[in-house]
Coordinates of C-alpha atoms in Angstrom, one line a residue:
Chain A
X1 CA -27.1 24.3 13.1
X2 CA -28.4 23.8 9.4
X3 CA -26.0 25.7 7.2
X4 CA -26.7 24.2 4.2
X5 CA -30.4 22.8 2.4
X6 CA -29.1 19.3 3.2
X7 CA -31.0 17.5 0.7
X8 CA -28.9 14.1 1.7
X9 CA -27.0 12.8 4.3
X10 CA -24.5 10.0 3.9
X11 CA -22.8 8.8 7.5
X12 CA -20.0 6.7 6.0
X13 CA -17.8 6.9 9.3
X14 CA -15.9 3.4 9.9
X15 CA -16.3 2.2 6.6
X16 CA -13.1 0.5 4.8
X17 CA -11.1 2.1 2.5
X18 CA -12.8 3.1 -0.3
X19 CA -16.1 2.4 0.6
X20 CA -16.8 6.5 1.3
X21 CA -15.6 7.5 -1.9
X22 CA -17.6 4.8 -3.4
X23 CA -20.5 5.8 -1.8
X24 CA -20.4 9.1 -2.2
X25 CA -20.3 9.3 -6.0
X26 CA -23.1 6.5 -5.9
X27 CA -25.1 9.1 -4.2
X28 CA -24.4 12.0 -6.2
X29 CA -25.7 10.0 -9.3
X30 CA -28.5 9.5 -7.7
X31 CA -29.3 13.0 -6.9
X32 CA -30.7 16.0 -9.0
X33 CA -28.8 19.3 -9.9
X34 CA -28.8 22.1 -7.2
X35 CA -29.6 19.2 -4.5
X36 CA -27.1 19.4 -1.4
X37 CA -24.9 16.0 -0.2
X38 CA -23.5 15.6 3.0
X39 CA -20.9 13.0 3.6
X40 CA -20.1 12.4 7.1
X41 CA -16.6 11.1 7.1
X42 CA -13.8 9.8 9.9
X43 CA -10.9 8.5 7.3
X44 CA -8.3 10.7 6.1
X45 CA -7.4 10.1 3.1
X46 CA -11.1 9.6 2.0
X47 CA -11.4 13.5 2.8
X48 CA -8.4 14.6 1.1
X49 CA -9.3 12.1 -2.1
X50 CA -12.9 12.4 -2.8
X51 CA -12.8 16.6 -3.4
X52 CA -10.0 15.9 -6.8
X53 CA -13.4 13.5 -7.6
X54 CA -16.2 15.6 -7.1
X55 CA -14.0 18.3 -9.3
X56 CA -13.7 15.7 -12.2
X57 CA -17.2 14.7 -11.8
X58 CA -18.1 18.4 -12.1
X59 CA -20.1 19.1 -8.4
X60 CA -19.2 21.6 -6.5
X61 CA -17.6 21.1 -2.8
X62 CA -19.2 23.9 -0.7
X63 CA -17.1 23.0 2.0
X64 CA -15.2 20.8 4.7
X65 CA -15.8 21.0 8.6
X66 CA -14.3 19.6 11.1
X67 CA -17.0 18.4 13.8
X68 CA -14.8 16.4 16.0
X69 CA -10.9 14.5 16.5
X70 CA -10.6 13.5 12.6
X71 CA -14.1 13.9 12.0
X72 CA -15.4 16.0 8.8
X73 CA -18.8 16.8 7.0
X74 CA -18.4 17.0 3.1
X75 CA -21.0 19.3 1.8
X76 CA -21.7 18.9 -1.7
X77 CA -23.6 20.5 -4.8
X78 CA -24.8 18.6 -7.6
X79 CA -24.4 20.2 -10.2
Chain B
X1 CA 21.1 -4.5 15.4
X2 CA 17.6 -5.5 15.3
X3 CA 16.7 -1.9 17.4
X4 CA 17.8 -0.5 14.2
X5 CA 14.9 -2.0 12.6
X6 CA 12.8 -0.5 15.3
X7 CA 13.7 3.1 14.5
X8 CA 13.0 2.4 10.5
X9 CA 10.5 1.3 11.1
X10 CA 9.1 4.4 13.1
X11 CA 10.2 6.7 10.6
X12 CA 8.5 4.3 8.0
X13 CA 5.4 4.5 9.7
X14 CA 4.9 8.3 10.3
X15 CA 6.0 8.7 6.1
X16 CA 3.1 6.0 4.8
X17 CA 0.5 7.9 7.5
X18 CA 1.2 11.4 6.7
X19 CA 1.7 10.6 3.4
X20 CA -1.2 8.3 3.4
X21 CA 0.8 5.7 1.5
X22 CA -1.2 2.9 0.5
X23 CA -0.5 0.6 -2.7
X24 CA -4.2 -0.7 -2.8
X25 CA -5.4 2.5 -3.0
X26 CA -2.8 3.6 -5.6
X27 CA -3.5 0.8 -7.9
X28 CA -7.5 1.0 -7.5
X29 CA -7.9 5.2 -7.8
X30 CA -6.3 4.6 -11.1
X31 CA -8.8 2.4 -12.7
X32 CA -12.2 3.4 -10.3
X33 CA -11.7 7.2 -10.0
X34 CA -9.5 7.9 -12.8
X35 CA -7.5 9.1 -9.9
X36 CA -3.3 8.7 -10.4
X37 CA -2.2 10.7 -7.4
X38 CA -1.0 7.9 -5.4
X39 CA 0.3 6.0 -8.7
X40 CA 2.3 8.4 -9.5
X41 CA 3.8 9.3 -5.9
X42 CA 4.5 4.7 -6.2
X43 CA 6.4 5.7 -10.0
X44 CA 8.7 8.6 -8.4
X45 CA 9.7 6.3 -5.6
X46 CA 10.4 3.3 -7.9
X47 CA 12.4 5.5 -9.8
X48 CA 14.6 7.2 -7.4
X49 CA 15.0 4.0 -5.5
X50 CA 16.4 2.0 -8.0
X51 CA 19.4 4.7 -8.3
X52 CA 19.9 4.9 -4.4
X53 CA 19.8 0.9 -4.5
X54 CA 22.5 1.1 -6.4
X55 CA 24.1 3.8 -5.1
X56 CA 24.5 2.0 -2.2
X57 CA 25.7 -1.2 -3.7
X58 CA 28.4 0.5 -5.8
X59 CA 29.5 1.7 -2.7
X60 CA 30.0 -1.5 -1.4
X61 CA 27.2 -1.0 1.8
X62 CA 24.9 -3.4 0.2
X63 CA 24.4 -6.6 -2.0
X64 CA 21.7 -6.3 -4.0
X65 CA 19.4 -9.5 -3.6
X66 CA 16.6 -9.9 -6.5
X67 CA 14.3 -12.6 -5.2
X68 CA 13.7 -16.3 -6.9
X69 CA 12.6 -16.1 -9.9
X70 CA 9.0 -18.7 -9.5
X71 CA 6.1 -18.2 -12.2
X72 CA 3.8 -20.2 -11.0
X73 CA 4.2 -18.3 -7.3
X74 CA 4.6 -15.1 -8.1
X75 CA 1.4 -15.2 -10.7
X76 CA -0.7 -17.3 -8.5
X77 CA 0.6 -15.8 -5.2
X78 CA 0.5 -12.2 -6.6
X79 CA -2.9 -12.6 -8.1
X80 CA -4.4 -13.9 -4.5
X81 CA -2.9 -11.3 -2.8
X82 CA -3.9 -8.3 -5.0
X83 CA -7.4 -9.6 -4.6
X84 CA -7.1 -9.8 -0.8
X85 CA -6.1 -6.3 -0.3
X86 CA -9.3 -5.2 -2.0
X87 CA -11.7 -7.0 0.7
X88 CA -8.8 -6.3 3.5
X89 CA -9.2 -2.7 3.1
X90 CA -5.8 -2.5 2.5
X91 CA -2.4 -3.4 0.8
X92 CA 0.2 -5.4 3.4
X93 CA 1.7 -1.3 4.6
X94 CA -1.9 0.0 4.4
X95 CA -3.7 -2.2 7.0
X96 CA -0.1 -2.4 8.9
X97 CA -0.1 1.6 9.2
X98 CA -3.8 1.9 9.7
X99 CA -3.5 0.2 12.8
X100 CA -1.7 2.4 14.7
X101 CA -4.6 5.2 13.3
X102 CA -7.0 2.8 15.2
X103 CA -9.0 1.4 12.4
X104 CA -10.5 -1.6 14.0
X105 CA -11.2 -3.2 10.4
X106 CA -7.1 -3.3 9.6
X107 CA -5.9 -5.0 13.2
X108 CA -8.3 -8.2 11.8
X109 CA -6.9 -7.9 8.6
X110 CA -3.5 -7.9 9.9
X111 CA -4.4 -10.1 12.4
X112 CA -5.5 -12.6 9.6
X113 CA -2.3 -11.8 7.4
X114 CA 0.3 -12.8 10.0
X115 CA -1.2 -15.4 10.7
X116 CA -2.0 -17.1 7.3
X117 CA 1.1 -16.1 5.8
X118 CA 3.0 -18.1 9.0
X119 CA 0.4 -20.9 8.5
X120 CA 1.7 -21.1 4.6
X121 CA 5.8 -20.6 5.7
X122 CA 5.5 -23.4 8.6
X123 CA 2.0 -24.4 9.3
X124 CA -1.2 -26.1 7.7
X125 CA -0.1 -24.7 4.2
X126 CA 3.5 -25.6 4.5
X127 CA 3.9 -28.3 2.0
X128 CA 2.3 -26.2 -0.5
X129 CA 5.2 -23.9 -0.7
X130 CA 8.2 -26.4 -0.3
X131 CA 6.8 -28.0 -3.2
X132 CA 6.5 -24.8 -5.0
X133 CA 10.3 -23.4 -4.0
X134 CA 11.7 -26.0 -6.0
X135 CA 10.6 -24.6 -9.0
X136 CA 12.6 -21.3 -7.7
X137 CA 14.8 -20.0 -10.4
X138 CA 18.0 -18.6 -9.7
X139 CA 21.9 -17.0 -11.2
X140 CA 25.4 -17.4 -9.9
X141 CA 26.2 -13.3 -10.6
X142 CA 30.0 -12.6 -11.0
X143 CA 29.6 -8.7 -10.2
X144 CA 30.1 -7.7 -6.7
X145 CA 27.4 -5.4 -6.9
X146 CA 24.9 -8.4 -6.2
X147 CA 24.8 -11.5 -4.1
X148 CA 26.5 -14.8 -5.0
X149 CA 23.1 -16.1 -5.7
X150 CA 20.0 -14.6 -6.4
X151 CA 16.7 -14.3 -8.9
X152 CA 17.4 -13.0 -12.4
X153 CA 16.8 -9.5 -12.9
X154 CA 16.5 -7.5 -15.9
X155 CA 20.0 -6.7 -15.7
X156 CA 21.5 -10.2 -15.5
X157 CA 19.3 -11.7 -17.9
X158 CA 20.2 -8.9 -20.6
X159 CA 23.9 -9.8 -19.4
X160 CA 24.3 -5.7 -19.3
X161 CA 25.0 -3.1 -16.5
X162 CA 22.5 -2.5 -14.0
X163 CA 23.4 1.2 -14.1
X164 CA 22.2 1.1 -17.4
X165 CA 18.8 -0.3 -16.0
X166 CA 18.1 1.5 -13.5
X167 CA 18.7 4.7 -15.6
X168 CA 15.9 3.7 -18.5
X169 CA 14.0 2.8 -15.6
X170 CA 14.1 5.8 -13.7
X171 CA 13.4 7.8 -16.4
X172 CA 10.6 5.8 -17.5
X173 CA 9.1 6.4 -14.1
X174 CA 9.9 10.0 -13.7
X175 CA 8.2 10.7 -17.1
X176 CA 5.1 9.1 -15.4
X177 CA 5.1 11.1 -12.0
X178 CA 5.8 14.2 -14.1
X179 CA 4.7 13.9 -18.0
X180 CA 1.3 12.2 -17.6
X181 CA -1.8 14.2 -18.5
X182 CA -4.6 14.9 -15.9
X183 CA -2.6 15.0 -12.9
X184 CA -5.0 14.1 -9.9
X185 CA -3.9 16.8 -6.8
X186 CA -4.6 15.9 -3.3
X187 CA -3.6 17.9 0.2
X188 CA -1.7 15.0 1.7
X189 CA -0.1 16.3 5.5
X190 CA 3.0 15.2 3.3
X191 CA 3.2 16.0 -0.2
X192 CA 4.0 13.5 -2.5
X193 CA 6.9 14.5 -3.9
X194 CA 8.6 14.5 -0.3
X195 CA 7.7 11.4 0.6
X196 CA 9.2 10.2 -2.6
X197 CA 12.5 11.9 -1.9
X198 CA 11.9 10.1 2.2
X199 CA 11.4 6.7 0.9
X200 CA 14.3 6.4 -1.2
X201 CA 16.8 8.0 0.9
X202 CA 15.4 5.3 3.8
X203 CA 15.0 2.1 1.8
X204 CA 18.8 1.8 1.0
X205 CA 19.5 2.8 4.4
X206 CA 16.9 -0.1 5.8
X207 CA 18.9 -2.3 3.2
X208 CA 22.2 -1.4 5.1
X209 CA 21.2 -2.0 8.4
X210 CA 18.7 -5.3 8.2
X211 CA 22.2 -6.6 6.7
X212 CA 24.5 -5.9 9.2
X213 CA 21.2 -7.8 11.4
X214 CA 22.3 -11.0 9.2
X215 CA 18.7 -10.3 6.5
X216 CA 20.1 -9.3 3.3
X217 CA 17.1 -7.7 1.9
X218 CA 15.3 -4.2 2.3
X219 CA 11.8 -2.7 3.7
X220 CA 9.1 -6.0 4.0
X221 CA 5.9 -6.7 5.3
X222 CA 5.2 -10.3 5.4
X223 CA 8.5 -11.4 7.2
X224 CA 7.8 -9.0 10.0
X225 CA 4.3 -10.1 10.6
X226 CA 5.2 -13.9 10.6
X227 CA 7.8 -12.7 12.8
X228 CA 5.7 -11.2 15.4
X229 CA 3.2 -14.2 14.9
X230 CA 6.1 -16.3 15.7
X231 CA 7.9 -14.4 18.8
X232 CA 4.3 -14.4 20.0
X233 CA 3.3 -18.3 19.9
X234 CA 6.5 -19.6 19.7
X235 CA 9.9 -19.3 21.6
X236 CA 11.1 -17.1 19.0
X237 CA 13.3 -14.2 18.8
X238 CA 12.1 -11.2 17.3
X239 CA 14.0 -10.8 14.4
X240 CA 15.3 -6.9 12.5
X241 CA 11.9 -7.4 10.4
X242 CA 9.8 -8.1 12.8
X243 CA 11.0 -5.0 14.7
X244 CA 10.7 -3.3 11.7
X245 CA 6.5 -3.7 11.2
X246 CA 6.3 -3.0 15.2
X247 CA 7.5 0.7 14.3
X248 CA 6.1 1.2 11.4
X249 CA 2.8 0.7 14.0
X250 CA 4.2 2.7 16.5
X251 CA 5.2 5.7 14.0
X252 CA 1.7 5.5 12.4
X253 CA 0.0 5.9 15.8
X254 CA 2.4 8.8 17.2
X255 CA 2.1 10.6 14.0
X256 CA -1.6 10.1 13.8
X257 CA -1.9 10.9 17.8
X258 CA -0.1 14.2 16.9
X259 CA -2.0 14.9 14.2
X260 CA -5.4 14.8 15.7
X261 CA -6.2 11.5 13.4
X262 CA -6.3 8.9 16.2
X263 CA -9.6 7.7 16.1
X264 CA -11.3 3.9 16.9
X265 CA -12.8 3.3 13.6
X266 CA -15.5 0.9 13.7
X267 CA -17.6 0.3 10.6
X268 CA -21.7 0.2 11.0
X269 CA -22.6 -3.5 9.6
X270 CA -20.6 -6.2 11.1
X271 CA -20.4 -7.9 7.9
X272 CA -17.3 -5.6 6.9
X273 CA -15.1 -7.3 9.7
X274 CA -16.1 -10.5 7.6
X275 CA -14.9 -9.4 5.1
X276 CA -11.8 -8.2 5.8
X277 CA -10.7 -11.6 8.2
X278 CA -11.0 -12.5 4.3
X279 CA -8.8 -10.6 2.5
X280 CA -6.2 -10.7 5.6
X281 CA -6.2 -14.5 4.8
X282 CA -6.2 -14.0 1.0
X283 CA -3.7 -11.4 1.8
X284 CA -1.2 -13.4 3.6
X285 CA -1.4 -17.2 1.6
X286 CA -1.0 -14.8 -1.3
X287 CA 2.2 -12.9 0.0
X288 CA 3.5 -16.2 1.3
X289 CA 3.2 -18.1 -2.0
X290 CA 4.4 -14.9 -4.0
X291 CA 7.7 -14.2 -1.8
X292 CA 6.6 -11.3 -0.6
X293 CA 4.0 -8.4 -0.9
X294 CA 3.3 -5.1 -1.9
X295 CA 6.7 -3.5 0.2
X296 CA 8.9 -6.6 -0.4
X297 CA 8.0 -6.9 -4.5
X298 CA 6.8 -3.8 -5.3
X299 CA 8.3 -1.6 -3.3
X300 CA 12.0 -3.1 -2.8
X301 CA 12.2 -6.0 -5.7
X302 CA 10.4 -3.8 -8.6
X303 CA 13.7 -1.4 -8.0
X304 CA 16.1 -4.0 -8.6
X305 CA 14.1 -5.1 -11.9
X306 CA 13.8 -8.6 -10.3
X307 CA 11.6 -10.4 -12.8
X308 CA 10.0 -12.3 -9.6
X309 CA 9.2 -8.8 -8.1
X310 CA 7.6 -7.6 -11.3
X311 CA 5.9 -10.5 -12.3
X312 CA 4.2 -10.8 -8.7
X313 CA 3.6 -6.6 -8.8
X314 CA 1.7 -7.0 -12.4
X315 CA 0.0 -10.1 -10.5
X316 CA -1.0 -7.7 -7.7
X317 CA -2.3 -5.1 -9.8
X318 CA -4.6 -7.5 -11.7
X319 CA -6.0 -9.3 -8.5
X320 CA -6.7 -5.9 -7.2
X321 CA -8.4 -4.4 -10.6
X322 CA -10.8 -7.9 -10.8
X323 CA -12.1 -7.4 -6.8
X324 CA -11.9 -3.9 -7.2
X325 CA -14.1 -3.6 -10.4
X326 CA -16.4 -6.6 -8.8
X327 CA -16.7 -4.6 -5.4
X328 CA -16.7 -0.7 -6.8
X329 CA -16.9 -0.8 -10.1
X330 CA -19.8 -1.8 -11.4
X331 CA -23.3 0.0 -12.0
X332 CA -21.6 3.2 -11.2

């Protein structure tokens, strides 16, 4: 099932608005170039607003899939 | 007439879920991510509504209704409830919409918000506010294109046209939605510019029909949820505004439903729902004491350059900015 080198995972299903944004850049800061996120995410508009910040923060959004009724993993590069 | 409510409402509620229309987040993206989508989707509808307001009014379907003028309850109100909505999760239409996508954390918040801002209308908090409304400011206008009596707005105070107004206003607004640098892009279901266009073509129209219901004012929040509260405890009837919340629920959950998005959201530490029972109750003592919230000011009152309505809005903004930086903003 791996697709990615998932260096992280970050399972912010159910969390209030914007707690998985939040979270996700915390994580990214935290992380070294090359190194993989994955945010598992169930809120909508957290999926539609946190790729516009991972483009102004300069990472690179590998890509979004749907696992499940309104249920996404994020995968992220660090750049 | 209240039905007509109902119907609004649902059309309301399917716009803020596909359009994911929420006034917290629009006010918070701009100072946490440097994120102005949502801002400027709020500016555009602003704009356009304070034309079809008076549209509308010049056409005799309408009154326009600025609310009381009241510093110290629109500052101290707004404030409370712009730092509510942080630890709610959402502004007064966020949590209200996000319930019918099944986010567990927003029916407490909402829960709490009803019921709070019908304890500070009628109940424990009560005296609070009767003491405050008679500091209420308002004008005998002489145009027909407002009430008899209402709050001062721009336009009466300057002693000048509304159209005049409405037009700096609008184009003020426009210049934001459009002129600003770094535009911040995001795939809404319903892109920003339509929903816009939706929301000003439907808030005159809500205008039109809560009056012919006997409530001279536009799209609200708080009124329909002490409503509900009301019809709920008490032998009440529910009332166009009341209706009016019930399908903005209803519209959120069939659009989300339809759109694969229905989901029971339940957050992993328990301590969230904590928090968010908080900011329902800061949420709805703060909309109480203001006049209104995020839809009532901002939304409907900010168009008719009611000084209450932007007085409470700049209130809301810096209530939200102080929880927001405390919660999100620091050591980032």
């Amino acid at each position: 099932m791996a697709k990615y080198q998932v260096t992280k995972t970050l399972d912010v299903r159910g969390e209030v608005c914007p707690v998985p944004d939040v979270e996700t850049s915390r994580a990214l800061k935290s992380m070294k170039s090359g190194e993989i996120l994955e945010v598992w995410i169930d809120y909508p508009m957290s999926k539609e607003r946190i790729p516009e910040t991972v483009k102004k923060l300069g990472h690179e959004l590998l890509e979004i899939e749907e696992i499940g009724p309104s249920e996404w993993k994020l995968y992220i590069k660090v750049k | 007439m209240v039905w007509t409510g109902l119907v609004i409402g649902i059309i309301f509620g399917v716009v803020l879920q596909r359009g994911r229309i929420c006034f917290n987040s629009a006010f918070r993206d701009v100072l946490i991510f440097k994120d102005n989508y949502l801002m400027r989707l709020a500016a555009l509808t602003l704009g356009l509504q304070s034309i079809t307001f008076l549209i509308f009014a010049q056409a005799g379907l309408i009154k326009l209704a600025p609310m009381p003028l009241n510093w110290i309850a629109n500052i101290v109100g707004g404030y409370i409830f712009g730092v509510g909505m942080v630890l709610g999760g959402g502004c007064a239409s966020g949590v209200t919409y996000r319930i019918g996508e099944g986010m567990t954390t927003a029916w407490l918040a909402a829960l709490a918000f009803g019921l709070t801002a019908r304890a500070t209308e009628a109940g424990l908090f009560s005296k609070w506010i009767s003491w405050l409304r008679s500091y209420n400011v308002t004008v005998q206008n002489t145009t027909a294109l407002y009430a008899p009596k209402t709050g001062p707005s721009v336009a009466t105070i300057l002693g000048i046209s509304p159209w005049i107004v409405s037009v700096i206003f609008a184009l003020l607004m426009l210049w934001y939605a459009f002129g600003v640098k770094n535009k911040s892009q995001r795939p809404s279901r319903l892109n920003w510019i339509a929903a816009s266009v939706l929301i000003a073509i439907l808030a005159p129209i809500a205008w039109w029909a809560s009056a012919k219901a006997g409530r001279n004012y536009g799209l609200g929040i708080t009124g329909g949820w002490t409503n509900i509260i009301s019809v709920y405890t008490g032998n009440v009837k529910l009332s166009w505004i009341g209706a009016e919340v019930l399908g903005i629920i209803i519209g959120s959950a069939i659009s989300a439903i339809i759109g694969k998005e229905f989901k029971l959201r339940m957050p992993k530490d328990p301590k969230t729902y904590v928090q968010v029972l908080a900011g329902g109750f800061l949420m709805g003592f703060g909309a109480a004491t203001a006049g209104g919230c995020n839809i009532g000011h901002f939304l409907t009152g900010v168009p008719l350059l009611a000084i209450s309505s932007i007085v409470a809005s700049v209130f809301f903004i810096l209530g939200n900015w102080t929880m927001a930086w405390f919660l999100y903003g620091r050591q980032k």
